[in-house]
Coordinates of N, CA and C in Angstrom, one line a residue:
T1 N 64.9 93.7 122.8 CA 64.7 93.8 124.2 C 65.9 93.1 124.9
T2 N 65.9 93.3 126.2 CA 66.9 92.6 127.0 C 66.2 91.7 128.0
D3 N 67.0 90.7 128.5 CA 66.4 89.8 129.5 C 66.6 90.2 130.9
G4 N 66.9 91.4 131.2 CA 67.0 91.9 132.6 C 68.5 92.0 133.0
S5 N 69.3 91.1 132.5 CA 70.7 91.2 132.9 C 71.6 91.9 131.8
G6 N 70.9 92.5 130.9 CA 71.6 93.3 129.8 C 71.8 92.5 128.5
A7 N 71.5 91.2 128.6 CA 71.7 90.3 127.4 C 70.5 90.6 126.4
V8 N 70.8 90.7 125.1 CA 69.8 90.9 124.1 C 69.0 89.7 123.9
S9 N 67.7 89.8 123.8 CA 66.8 88.7 123.5 C 65.9 89.1 122.3
W10 N 65.4 88.1 121.6 CA 64.6 88.4 120.4 C 63.2 87.8 120.6
A11 N 62.2 88.6 120.2 CA 60.8 88.1 120.2 C 60.5 87.4 118.9
A12 N 59.5 86.5 118.9 CA 59.1 85.9 117.6 C 58.6 86.9 116.7
A13 N 58.9 86.7 115.4 CA 58.4 87.7 114.4 C 57.0 87.3 113.9
G14 N 56.2 88.3 113.8 CA 54.8 88.2 113.2 C 54.0 87.1 113.9
G15 N 52.8 86.9 113.4 CA 51.9 85.9 113.9 C 51.5 86.1 115.4
G16 N 51.0 85.1 116.0 CA 50.7 85.2 117.4 C 49.7 86.3 117.7
S17 N 49.8 86.9 118.9 CA 48.8 88.0 119.2 C 49.4 89.4 119.1
S18 N 50.6 89.5 118.5 CA 51.2 90.8 118.3 C 50.3 91.7 117.4
S19 N 50.3 93.0 117.7 CA 49.6 94.0 117.0 C 50.2 94.1 115.6
H20 N 49.3 94.2 114.6 CA 49.6 94.4 113.1 C 50.2 93.1 112.5
A21 N 50.1 92.0 113.2 CA 50.5 90.7 112.6 C 49.5 90.3 111.6
M22 N 50.0 89.6 110.5 CA 49.0 89.2 109.4 C 48.6 87.7 109.7
E23 N 47.3 87.4 109.5 CA 46.8 86.1 109.7 C 46.2 85.7 108.4
L24 N 46.6 84.5 107.8 CA 46.0 84.0 106.6 C 44.6 83.7 106.8
I25 N 43.7 84.3 106.0 CA 42.3 83.9 106.1 C 42.0 82.8 105.1
S26 N 42.4 83.0 103.9 CA 42.1 82.0 102.8 C 43.1 82.2 101.6
S27 N 43.3 81.2 100.9 CA 44.1 81.3 99.7 C 43.6 80.3 98.6
A28 N 43.8 80.7 97.4 CA 43.4 79.8 96.3 C 44.5 79.7 95.3
N29 N 44.8 78.5 94.9 CA 45.8 78.2 93.9 C 45.1 77.9 92.6
V30 N 45.1 78.8 91.6 CA 44.4 78.6 90.4 C 45.3 77.8 89.4
T31 N 44.8 76.7 88.9 CA 45.5 75.9 87.9 C 44.7 75.6 86.7
S32 N 43.4 76.0 86.7 CA 42.5 75.9 85.5 C 41.6 77.1 85.5
A33 N 41.0 77.4 84.3 CA 40.3 78.6 84.1 C 39.1 78.8 85.1
T34 N 39.0 79.9 85.6 CA 37.8 80.3 86.4 C 37.6 81.8 86.3
D35 N 36.4 82.3 86.3 CA 36.2 83.7 86.1 C 36.0 84.5 87.4
T36 N 35.8 83.9 88.5 CA 35.7 84.6 89.8 C 36.5 83.8 90.9
I37 N 37.0 84.6 91.8 CA 37.6 84.0 93.0 C 37.0 84.7 94.2
D38 N 36.3 84.0 95.1 CA 35.6 84.6 96.2 C 36.4 84.3 97.5
F39 N 36.6 85.3 98.4 CA 37.0 85.1 99.7 C 35.8 85.4 100.6
T40 N 35.2 84.5 101.2 CA 34.0 84.7 102.0 C 34.2 84.3 103.5
G41 N 33.2 84.6 104.3 CA 33.3 84.3 105.7 C 34.2 85.2 106.5
L42 N 34.4 86.4 105.9 CA 35.2 87.4 106.6 C 34.4 87.9 107.8
N43 N 35.2 88.4 108.8 CA 34.6 89.0 110.0 C 35.2 90.4 110.2
S44 N 34.5 91.4 109.7 CA 35.1 92.7 109.8 C 35.0 93.3 111.2
T45 N 34.5 92.5 112.2 CA 34.6 92.9 113.6 C 35.9 92.4 114.2
S46 N 36.5 91.3 113.6 CA 37.8 90.8 114.1 C 38.9 91.5 113.4
F47 N 38.7 91.9 112.1 CA 39.8 92.6 111.3 C 39.2 93.8 110.7
K48 N 39.9 94.9 110.8 CA 39.5 96.1 110.1 C 40.4 96.4 108.8
T49 N 41.5 95.6 108.8 CA 42.4 95.8 107.7 C 42.7 94.4 107.1
F50 N 42.7 94.3 105.8 CA 43.0 93.1 105.1 C 44.1 93.4 104.0
R51 N 44.9 92.3 103.7 CA 45.9 92.5 102.7 C 45.7 91.4 101.7
L52 N 45.5 91.7 100.4 CA 45.3 90.8 99.3 C 46.6 90.7 98.5
I53 N 47.2 89.6 98.5 CA 48.5 89.4 97.7 C 48.2 88.3 96.6
I54 N 48.6 88.7 95.4 CA 48.4 87.8 94.3 C 49.8 87.6 93.6
K55 N 50.2 86.4 93.5 CA 51.5 86.1 92.9 C 51.3 85.1 91.7
G56 N 52.1 85.4 90.7 CA 52.2 84.4 89.5 C 50.9 84.3 88.8
A57 N 50.1 85.4 88.8 CA 48.7 85.4 88.2 C 48.9 85.5 86.6
K58 N 47.9 84.8 86.0 CA 47.8 84.9 84.5 C 46.3 84.9 84.2
N59 N 46.0 85.5 83.1 CA 44.6 85.6 82.6 C 44.5 85.2 81.1
A60 N 43.3 84.8 80.7 CA 43.2 84.3 79.3 C 43.3 85.3 78.2
S61 N 42.8 86.5 78.5 CA 42.8 87.6 77.5 C 43.1 88.9 78.1
N62 N 43.4 89.9 77.3 CA 43.7 91.2 77.8 C 42.5 91.8 78.4
D63 N 42.6 92.2 79.7 CA 41.4 92.7 80.4 C 41.7 93.2 81.8
N64 N 40.8 94.0 82.3 CA 40.9 94.4 83.7 C 40.3 93.4 84.7
M65 N 40.9 93.3 85.8 CA 40.4 92.5 86.9 C 39.5 93.5 87.7
Y66 N 38.4 93.0 88.2 CA 37.5 93.8 89.0 C 37.5 93.2 90.4
V67 N 37.4 94.1 91.4 CA 37.3 93.7 92.8 C 35.9 94.2 93.3
Q68 N 35.2 93.4 94.0 CA 33.9 93.8 94.6 C 33.8 93.3 96.0
F69 N 33.1 94.1 96.8 CA 32.9 93.7 98.2 C 31.6 93.0 98.4
L70 N 31.5 92.0 99.3 CA 30.3 91.2 99.5 C 29.8 91.4 100.9
D71 N 28.5 91.2 101.0 CA 27.9 91.2 102.4 C 28.1 89.8 103.0
T72 N 27.5 89.6 104.1 CA 27.7 88.3 104.8 C 26.9 87.1 104.1
S73 N 26.0 87.5 103.2 CA 25.3 86.4 102.5 C 25.9 86.1 101.1
G74 N 27.0 86.8 100.8 CA 27.7 86.6 99.5 C 27.2 87.5 98.4
N75 N 26.3 88.5 98.7 CA 25.8 89.4 97.7 C 26.7 90.6 97.6
V76 N 26.8 91.1 96.3 CA 27.7 92.3 96.1 C 27.1 93.5 96.8
L77 N 27.9 94.2 97.6 CA 27.4 95.4 98.2 C 27.1 96.5 97.1
T78 N 25.9 97.0 97.1 CA 25.5 97.9 96.1 C 24.9 99.2 96.6
G79 N 25.0 99.5 97.9 CA 24.4 100.7 98.5 C 25.0 101.9 97.8
N80 N 25.6 102.8 98.5 CA 26.3 103.9 97.8 C 27.5 103.3 97.0
K81 N 27.8 103.9 95.9 CA 28.8 103.3 95.0 C 30.2 103.6 95.3
I82 N 31.0 102.9 94.5 CA 32.5 103.0 94.6 C 33.0 104.0 93.7
G83 N 34.0 104.7 94.1 CA 34.8 105.6 93.3 C 36.2 105.3 93.4
C84 N 36.9 105.1 92.3 CA 38.3 104.8 92.4 C 39.1 105.4 91.2
K85 N 40.4 105.5 91.3 CA 41.3 106.0 90.3 C 42.4 105.0 90.1
T86 N 42.7 104.7 88.9 CA 43.8 103.8 88.6 C 44.7 104.5 87.6
Y87 N 46.0 104.5 87.9 CA 47.0 105.1 87.1 C 47.9 103.9 86.5
R88 N 48.0 103.9 85.2 CA 48.9 102.9 84.5 C 50.1 103.7 83.9
N89 N 51.2 103.1 84.1 CA 52.4 103.8 83.6 C 52.5 103.8 82.0
Y90 N 51.6 103.0 81.4 CA 51.7 103.0 79.9 C 50.5 103.7 79.2
S91 N 49.5 104.0 80.0 CA 48.3 104.7 79.3 C 47.6 105.8 80.2
G92 N 48.2 106.2 81.3 CA 47.7 107.3 82.0 C 46.6 106.8 83.0
Q93 N 45.8 107.8 83.5 CA 44.9 107.6 84.5 C 43.4 107.4 84.0
Y94 N 42.7 106.6 84.7 CA 41.3 106.5 84.4 C 40.5 106.4 85.7
T95 N 39.2 106.8 85.7 CA 38.4 106.9 86.9 C 37.2 106.1 86.7
V96 N 36.8 105.4 87.8 CA 35.5 104.7 87.9 C 34.7 105.4 89.0
S97 N 33.5 105.7 88.7 CA 32.6 106.3 89.7 C 31.2 105.7 89.6
N98 N 30.5 105.7 90.7 CA 29.1 105.2 90.7 C 29.0 103.8 90.2
Q99 N 29.9 102.9 90.6 CA 29.8 101.5 90.2 C 29.9 100.6 91.4
N100 N 29.7 99.3 91.3 CA 29.8 98.4 92.4 C 31.1 97.6 92.3
Y101 N 32.2 98.2 91.7 CA 33.4 97.5 91.6 C 34.6 98.4 91.5
F102 N 35.7 97.9 91.9 CA 37.0 98.6 91.6 C 37.6 98.0 90.3
M103 N 38.0 98.8 89.4 CA 38.6 98.3 88.1 C 40.1 98.4 88.3
M104 N 40.8 97.3 88.3 CA 42.2 97.3 88.5 C 42.9 97.4 87.2
G105 N 44.2 97.5 87.1 CA 44.9 97.6 85.9 C 44.7 96.5 84.9
N106 N 44.8 96.8 83.6 CA 44.7 95.9 82.6 C 45.8 94.9 82.5
S107 N 45.6 93.6 82.5 CA 46.6 92.6 82.4 C 46.6 92.0 81.0
V108 N 47.8 91.9 80.5 CA 48.0 91.4 79.1 C 48.0 89.9 79.2
A109 N 47.2 89.3 78.2 CA 47.1 87.8 78.2 C 48.5 87.2 78.1
G110 N 48.7 86.2 78.9 CA 50.0 85.5 78.9 C 51.0 86.1 79.7
S111 N 50.9 87.3 80.2 CA 51.8 88.0 81.1 C 51.6 87.4 82.5
V112 N 52.7 87.5 83.3 CA 52.6 87.1 84.7 C 52.5 88.4 85.5
H113 N 51.5 88.5 86.3 CA 51.3 89.7 87.1 C 51.2 89.4 88.6
S114 N 51.6 90.4 89.4 CA 51.5 90.3 90.8 C 50.8 91.5 91.3
H115 N 50.1 91.4 92.4 CA 49.3 92.5 93.0 C 49.5 92.5 94.5
D116 N 49.4 93.7 95.1 CA 49.5 93.8 96.5 C 48.5 95.0 96.9
Y117 N 47.4 94.7 97.7 CA 46.4 95.7 98.0 C 46.1 95.6 99.5
L118 N 45.9 96.8 100.1 CA 45.4 96.9 101.4 C 43.9 97.3 101.3
I119 N 43.1 96.7 102.1 CA 41.7 97.0 102.2 C 41.4 97.3 103.6
T120 N 40.8 98.5 103.9 CA 40.6 98.9 105.3 C 39.1 99.3 105.4
V121 N 38.5 98.8 106.6 CA 37.1 99.1 106.9 C 37.2 100.2 108.0
S122 N 36.5 101.3 107.8 CA 36.5 102.4 108.7 C 35.9 102.0 110.1
P123 N 36.3 102.7 111.2 CA 35.9 102.3 112.5 C 34.3 102.3 112.7
D124 N 33.6 103.1 111.9 CA 32.2 103.2 112.0 C 31.5 102.2 111.0
N125 N 32.3 101.4 110.2 CA 31.8 100.4 109.3 C 31.0 101.0 108.1
K126 N 31.2 102.3 107.8 CA 30.5 102.9 106.7 C 31.4 103.1 105.4
C127 N 32.6 102.9 105.5 CA 33.5 103.1 104.4 C 34.5 101.9 104.3
I128 N 34.8 101.4 103.1 CA 35.8 100.4 102.8 C 36.7 101.0 101.8
S129 N 38.0 101.1 102.1 CA 38.9 101.7 101.1 C 39.9 100.6 100.6
L130 N 40.4 100.8 99.4 CA 41.3 99.9 98.8 C 42.4 100.7 98.2
M131 N 43.6 100.3 98.3 CA 44.8 100.9 97.6 C 45.8 99.8 97.4
G132 N 46.5 100.0 96.3 CA 47.6 99.0 96.0 C 48.1 99.1 94.6
Q133 N 48.9 98.1 94.3 CA 49.5 98.1 92.9 C 49.5 96.8 92.3
Q134 N 49.8 96.8 91.0 CA 49.9 95.6 90.2 C 51.1 95.8 89.3
V135 N 51.8 94.7 89.1 CA 53.0 94.8 88.1 C 52.8 93.6 87.2
D136 N 52.9 93.9 85.9 CA 52.8 92.9 84.8 C 54.2 92.7 84.2
A137 N 54.6 91.4 84.1 CA 55.8 91.1 83.3 C 55.4 90.5 82.0
P138 N 55.4 91.2 80.9 CA 54.9 90.7 79.6 C 55.6 89.4 79.2
S139 N 54.9 88.6 78.4 CA 55.4 87.3 77.9 C 56.5 87.6 76.8
S140 N 56.4 88.7 76.2 CA 57.4 89.1 75.2 C 58.6 89.7 75.8
G141 N 59.8 89.2 75.4 CA 61.0 89.8 76.0 C 61.3 91.2 75.6
T142 N 60.6 91.7 74.6 CA 60.9 93.1 74.2 C 59.9 94.1 74.7
A143 N 58.8 93.6 75.2 CA 57.7 94.5 75.7 C 58.1 95.0 77.1
P144 N 57.7 96.3 77.5 CA 58.1 96.8 78.8 C 57.2 96.2 79.9
A145 N 57.6 96.3 81.1 CA 56.8 95.9 82.2 C 55.8 97.0 82.5
Y146 N 54.6 96.6 83.0 CA 53.5 97.5 83.3 C 53.3 97.6 84.8
Q147 N 53.0 98.8 85.2 CA 52.7 99.0 86.6 C 51.4 99.8 86.7
S148 N 50.5 99.4 87.6 CA 49.2 100.1 87.8 C 49.1 100.3 89.3
T149 N 48.6 101.5 89.7 CA 48.2 101.7 91.1 C 46.7 102.1 91.1
T150 N 46.1 101.6 92.1 CA 44.6 101.8 92.3 C 44.3 102.3 93.7
S151 N 43.4 103.2 93.8 CA 42.9 103.6 95.2 C 41.5 104.1 95.0
G152 N 40.7 103.9 96.1 CA 39.4 104.3 96.1 C 38.6 103.9 97.3
S153 N 37.3 104.2 97.3 CA 36.5 103.8 98.5 C 35.1 103.4 98.1
Y154 N 34.5 102.6 98.9 CA 33.1 102.2 98.9 C 32.5 103.0 100.1
L155 N 31.5 103.8 99.9 CA 30.9 104.6 101.0 C 29.5 104.2 101.2
N156 N 29.0 104.1 102.4 CA 27.6 103.8 102.7 C 27.1 104.7 103.8
T157 N 25.8 105.0 103.8 CA 25.2 105.9 104.8 C 25.0 105.2 106.1
S158 N 24.9 103.9 106.1 CA 24.7 103.2 107.4 C 25.8 102.1 107.5
A159 N 26.0 101.6 108.7 CA 27.0 100.6 108.9 C 26.8 99.3 108.1
I160 N 27.8 98.7 107.6 CA 27.7 97.5 106.8 C 28.7 96.5 107.4
T161 N 28.6 95.2 107.1 CA 29.5 94.2 107.6 C 30.1 93.6 106.3
L162 N 31.4 93.8 106.2 CA 32.2 93.2 105.1 C 32.2 91.7 105.3
G163 N 31.5 90.9 104.4 CA 31.5 89.5 104.5 C 32.4 88.7 103.5
G164 N 32.8 89.5 102.5 CA 33.7 88.8 101.5 C 34.3 89.8 100.5
I165 N 35.2 89.3 99.7 CA 35.9 90.0 98.6 C 35.9 89.1 97.4
R166 N 35.4 89.7 96.3 CA 35.4 88.9 95.0 C 36.3 89.5 94.0
L167 N 37.1 88.7 93.4 CA 38.0 89.0 92.3 C 37.2 88.5 91.1
D168 N 37.1 89.3 90.1 CA 36.2 89.0 89.0 C 36.7 89.4 87.6
Y169 N 36.8 88.4 86.7 CA 37.1 88.6 85.3 C 35.9 88.4 84.4
S170 N 34.7 88.1 84.9 CA 33.6 87.7 84.1 C 32.9 88.8 83.3
Y171 N 33.2 90.1 83.6 CA 32.6 91.2 82.9 C 32.8 91.1 81.4
Y172 N 34.0 90.6 81.0 CA 34.3 90.5 79.5 C 34.6 89.1 79.1
S173 N 34.0 88.1 79.8 CA 34.2 86.7 79.6 C 35.7 86.3 79.6
N174 N 36.5 86.9 80.5 CA 37.9 86.5 80.7 C 37.9 85.5 81.9
N175 N 39.1 84.9 82.0 CA 39.3 84.0 83.1 C 40.7 84.1 83.8
F176 N 40.7 83.8 85.1 CA 42.0 83.6 85.7 C 42.5 82.2 85.3
T177 N 43.8 82.1 84.9 CA 44.2 80.8 84.5 C 45.4 80.2 85.3
A178 N 46.0 81.1 86.2 CA 47.1 80.6 87.0 C 47.3 81.6 88.2
G179 N 48.0 81.2 89.2 CA 48.4 82.1 90.3 C 47.9 81.7 91.6
K180 N 48.6 82.3 92.6 CA 48.2 82.1 94.0 C 47.6 83.4 94.5
Y181 N 46.4 83.3 95.1 CA 45.6 84.4 95.5 C 45.4 84.3 97.0
S182 N 45.9 85.2 97.8 CA 45.9 85.0 99.3 C 45.3 86.3 99.9
L183 N 44.4 86.1 100.9 CA 43.9 87.2 101.7 C 44.2 87.0 103.1
Y184 N 44.8 88.1 103.7 CA 45.2 88.1 105.1 C 44.4 89.1 105.9
G185 N 44.2 88.8 107.2 CA 43.6 89.8 108.1 C 44.8 90.4 108.9
I186 N 44.8 91.7 109.1 CA 45.9 92.3 109.9 C 45.3 92.7 111.2
K187 N 45.9 92.1 112.3 CA 45.4 92.4 113.7 C 45.6 93.8 114.1
E188 N 44.7 94.3 114.9 CA 44.7 95.7 115.4 C 45.8 95.7 116.5

């Protein structure tokens, strides 16, 4: 922009009240084993879009991370079910349907992985969609890096309020062992 006399001026980047700015809702630094990480107290009337960023993550054994949506009481949303597809560069595509979770890419034990997902609530609050990717850097110097992409939706016949997001390794007795897990709201 200019200041009126033709001189260029700069606005502050991100934050504040600008449209599409990200606001940190919550983050967790994992330093010891835990099987779930919950982000609760969400307000899907204030935010319709969320960004989940995971950096430096590790897990105890080879397994898939699951993502579930929670209501405002912390219960897993189980109305109409989730359908999602995940594509892995090392093993092809797999599909999850009629479940109450998104199955993310398989992470190799000891590898360091990062994730970046967008979660969007429809204007009528009947659909929550998720899309994003995961990259694994294996602990072995000779193994290739893995990349997985996931997309899908939770559909409901009546309006719901998204109260939380759960990251879960408990299905197969796995654990998160390291990493920074951050959830942001994106302003409209």
